[in-house]
Every structure is written in C-alpha cells, then in structure tokens.
Amino acid sequence: MSPRLVPAGDDSAGRRPDTPLRITVDGEPVTGVVGQTIAGVLLAAGRRAWRRGPSGAPRGVFCGIGVCFDCLLTVNGERDVRACRRRARDGDVIETQSREVRP
C-alpha cells in the first residue's frame, strides 16, 4: 500500500483500497483505487510531473484544487482536463501534454 493513501476508515472522499482500477498513461499501465483523482493516482505511483510548461520546466499538481492549469492532461481524447479535478475511471486512456516552446 502506498504511504500516500489514507486509511479507508478515515477517508471522507470514499476511496476504497479494495477496489482497484487501472489507467493507461502514455501507453503505460498505472494502478490506483476507486475514488482517487487522476492526479492522486499519478502521485501515488511516484509521478510528480507529467507535462512541460512554455520554458520546458516540468509541471504536475500546483494548487490541487482546480484553480491553476499546471496539471492538464488529455483524457480519453479530451484535451486540457485538470488531473486534480477529474476522478480516475477504470480504463481511462491518458496522454500527457506539453506547452513547451521550442526554438
């Protein structure tokens, strides 16, 4: 069990560690549990960044509440989905995005 997961009895968000899910990120399978956001699944899997900003700097979760746009991903073909606001669903296909400006 990941140290980032809250014990089920204390989890007001309703995550259930006994109900796993699997998403695909850039072609690689990543596992999580029902109730986690996409950002939560990625962070629990050890991924702290999944896109690059205009300067090329890595970006991941910044605010965690959907105010900024640092955690954007393409989910099931829909671009610019905020990973911190979207709950992961079993079978989601996720692609990272980049706004890196190349010279």
PDB file of C-alpha atoms in Angstrom:
ATOM      1  CA  MET A   1       0.000   0.000   0.000  1.00  0.00           C
ATOM      2  CA  SER A   2       1.280   3.440  -0.856  1.00  0.00           C
ATOM      3  CA  PRO A   3       2.147   5.795   2.012  1.00  0.00           C
ATOM      4  CA  ARG A   4       0.113   8.442   0.185  1.00  0.00           C
ATOM      5  CA  LEU A   5      -3.157   6.569   0.634  1.00  0.00           C
ATOM      6  CA  VAL A   6      -5.435   7.464   3.526  1.00  0.00           C
ATOM      7  CA  PRO A   7      -6.706   4.511   5.601  1.00  0.00           C
ATOM      8  CA  ALA A   8     -10.151   3.528   4.314  1.00  0.00           C
ATOM      9  CA  GLY A   9     -11.889   4.132   7.643  1.00  0.00           C
ATOM     10  CA  ASP A  10     -10.668   7.759   7.712  1.00  0.00           C
ATOM     11  CA  ASP A  11     -11.354   8.597   4.081  1.00  0.00           C
ATOM     12  CA  SER A  12     -14.205  11.081   3.637  1.00  0.00           C
ATOM     13  CA  ALA A  13     -13.739  11.029  -0.170  1.00  0.00           C
ATOM     14  CA  GLY A  14     -14.943   7.440  -0.375  1.00  0.00           C
ATOM     15  CA  ARG A  15     -11.807   5.848  -1.812  1.00  0.00           C
ATOM     16  CA  ARG A  16     -11.841   2.087  -1.425  1.00  0.00           C
ATOM     17  CA  PRO A  17      -8.423   0.435  -1.394  1.00  0.00           C
ATOM     18  CA  ASP A  18     -10.081  -2.918  -2.048  1.00  0.00           C
ATOM     19  CA  THR A  19     -11.471  -1.680  -5.384  1.00  0.00           C
ATOM     20  CA  PRO A  20      -8.532  -1.239  -7.754  1.00  0.00           C
ATOM     21  CA  LEU A  21      -8.589   0.499 -11.113  1.00  0.00           C
ATOM     22  CA  ARG A  22      -6.142   0.709 -13.978  1.00  0.00           C
ATOM     23  CA  ILE A  23      -5.497   3.634 -16.270  1.00  0.00           C
ATOM     24  CA  THR A  24      -3.050   3.959 -19.137  1.00  0.00           C
ATOM     25  CA  VAL A  25      -0.701   6.964 -19.190  1.00  0.00           C
ATOM     26  CA  ASP A  26       1.274   7.457 -22.397  1.00  0.00           C
ATOM     27  CA  GLY A  27       0.868   3.747 -23.126  1.00  0.00           C
ATOM     28  CA  GLU A  28       1.973   2.536 -19.683  1.00  0.00           C
ATOM     29  CA  PRO A  29      -0.457   0.950 -17.187  1.00  0.00           C
ATOM     30  CA  VAL A  30      -0.817   2.696 -13.824  1.00  0.00           C
ATOM     31  CA  THR A  31      -2.926   1.302 -10.981  1.00  0.00           C
ATOM     32  CA  GLY A  32      -4.950   3.212  -8.429  1.00  0.00           C
ATOM     33  CA  VAL A  33      -8.069   2.804  -6.334  1.00  0.00           C
ATOM     34  CA  VAL A  34     -11.654   3.839  -6.953  1.00  0.00           C
ATOM     35  CA  GLY A  35     -12.274   7.400  -5.760  1.00  0.00           C
ATOM     36  CA  GLN A  36      -8.821   8.822  -6.490  1.00  0.00           C
ATOM     37  CA  THR A  37      -8.374  11.746  -8.821  1.00  0.00           C
ATOM     38  CA  ILE A  38      -6.097  11.229 -11.802  1.00  0.00           C
ATOM     39  CA  ALA A  39      -3.527  13.418 -10.036  1.00  0.00           C
ATOM     40  CA  GLY A  40      -3.859  11.214  -6.951  1.00  0.00           C
ATOM     41  CA  VAL A  41      -3.249   8.063  -8.971  1.00  0.00           C
ATOM     42  CA  LEU A  42      -0.184   9.603 -10.632  1.00  0.00           C
ATOM     43  CA  LEU A  43       1.244  10.954  -7.375  1.00  0.00           C
ATOM     44  CA  ALA A  44       0.704   7.630  -5.576  1.00  0.00           C
ATOM     45  CA  ALA A  45       2.539   5.939  -8.457  1.00  0.00           C
ATOM     46  CA  GLY A  46       5.513   8.262  -7.900  1.00  0.00           C
ATOM     47  CA  ARG A  47       4.939  10.618 -10.837  1.00  0.00           C
ATOM     48  CA  ARG A  48       5.327  14.217  -9.695  1.00  0.00           C
ATOM     49  CA  ALA A  49       5.302  15.867 -13.133  1.00  0.00           C
ATOM     50  CA  TRP A  50       3.516  14.969 -16.361  1.00  0.00           C
ATOM     51  CA  ARG A  51       3.802  17.949 -18.658  1.00  0.00           C
ATOM     52  CA  ARG A  52       6.167  20.785 -19.513  1.00  0.00           C
ATOM     53  CA  GLY A  53       5.439  24.498 -19.389  1.00  0.00           C
ATOM     54  CA  PRO A  54       6.491  27.022 -22.044  1.00  0.00           C
ATOM     55  CA  SER A  55      10.003  27.241 -20.558  1.00  0.00           C
ATOM     56  CA  GLY A  56      10.399  23.469 -20.594  1.00  0.00           C
ATOM     57  CA  ALA A  57      10.089  23.214 -16.802  1.00  0.00           C
ATOM     58  CA  PRO A  58       8.263  20.120 -15.518  1.00  0.00           C
ATOM     59  CA  ARG A  59       4.692  20.614 -14.303  1.00  0.00           C
ATOM     60  CA  GLY A  60       2.354  18.479 -12.227  1.00  0.00           C
ATOM     61  CA  VAL A  61      -0.005  19.454  -9.413  1.00  0.00           C
ATOM     62  CA  PHE A  62       0.453  23.002  -8.147  1.00  0.00           C
ATOM     63  CA  CYS A  63      -2.729  24.118  -6.384  1.00  0.00           C
ATOM     64  CA  GLY A  64      -4.530  20.773  -6.236  1.00  0.00           C
ATOM     65  CA  ILE A  65      -7.996  22.396  -6.257  1.00  0.00           C
ATOM     66  CA  GLY A  66      -8.553  23.248  -9.916  1.00  0.00           C
ATOM     67  CA  VAL A  67      -7.655  26.937  -9.831  1.00  0.00           C
ATOM     68  CA  CYS A  68      -4.419  26.783 -11.810  1.00  0.00           C
ATOM     69  CA  PHE A  69      -3.763  24.865 -15.014  1.00  0.00           C
ATOM     70  CA  ASP A  70      -0.481  23.110 -14.232  1.00  0.00           C
ATOM     71  CA  CYS A  71      -1.907  19.569 -14.129  1.00  0.00           C
ATOM     72  CA  LEU A  72      -3.507  19.465 -17.600  1.00  0.00           C
ATOM     73  CA  LEU A  73      -3.776  16.128 -19.417  1.00  0.00           C
ATOM     74  CA  THR A  74      -5.653  14.640 -22.351  1.00  0.00           C
ATOM     75  CA  VAL A  75      -8.166  12.099 -21.020  1.00  0.00           C
ATOM     76  CA  ASN A  76      -9.918   9.762 -23.450  1.00  0.00           C
ATOM     77  CA  GLY A  77      -9.230  12.224 -26.279  1.00  0.00           C
ATOM     78  CA  GLU A  78     -10.448  15.312 -24.391  1.00  0.00           C
ATOM     79  CA  ARG A  79      -7.654  17.898 -24.075  1.00  0.00           C
ATOM     80  CA  ASP A  80      -6.970  20.222 -21.147  1.00  0.00           C
ATOM     81  CA  VAL A  81      -8.519  18.119 -18.388  1.00  0.00           C
ATOM     82  CA  ARG A  82      -7.339  19.144 -14.918  1.00  0.00           C
ATOM     83  CA  ALA A  83      -5.959  16.000 -13.286  1.00  0.00           C
ATOM     84  CA  CYS A  84      -6.708  17.283  -9.784  1.00  0.00           C
ATOM     85  CA  ARG A  85     -10.433  17.717 -10.530  1.00  0.00           C
ATOM     86  CA  ARG A  86     -11.197  14.551 -12.524  1.00  0.00           C
ATOM     87  CA  ARG A  87     -11.684  11.241 -10.740  1.00  0.00           C
ATOM     88  CA  ALA A  88      -9.903   8.372 -12.426  1.00  0.00           C
ATOM     89  CA  ARG A  89     -12.127   5.751 -14.035  1.00  0.00           C
ATOM     90  CA  ASP A  90     -11.064   2.223 -14.777  1.00  0.00           C
ATOM     91  CA  GLY A  91      -9.806   2.080 -18.356  1.00  0.00           C
ATOM     92  CA  ASP A  92      -9.086   5.795 -18.802  1.00  0.00           C
ATOM     93  CA  VAL A  93      -6.542   6.473 -21.548  1.00  0.00           C
ATOM     94  CA  ILE A  94      -4.403   9.454 -20.637  1.00  0.00           C
ATOM     95  CA  GLU A  95      -1.826  11.331 -22.663  1.00  0.00           C
ATOM     96  CA  THR A  96       0.490  13.954 -21.265  1.00  0.00           C
ATOM     97  CA  GLN A  97       0.500  17.427 -22.811  1.00  0.00           C
ATOM     98  CA  SER A  98       3.243  19.955 -23.385  1.00  0.00           C
ATOM     99  CA  ARG A  99       3.236  23.687 -23.913  1.00  0.00           C
ATOM    100  CA  GLU A 100       6.988  23.795 -24.270  1.00  0.00           C
ATOM    101  CA  VAL A 101       8.162  26.418 -26.729  1.00  0.00           C
ATOM    102  CA  ARG A 102      10.929  25.053 -28.917  1.00  0.00           C
ATOM    103  CA  PRO A 103      13.418  27.481 -30.502  1.00  0.00           C
TER     104      PRO A 103
END
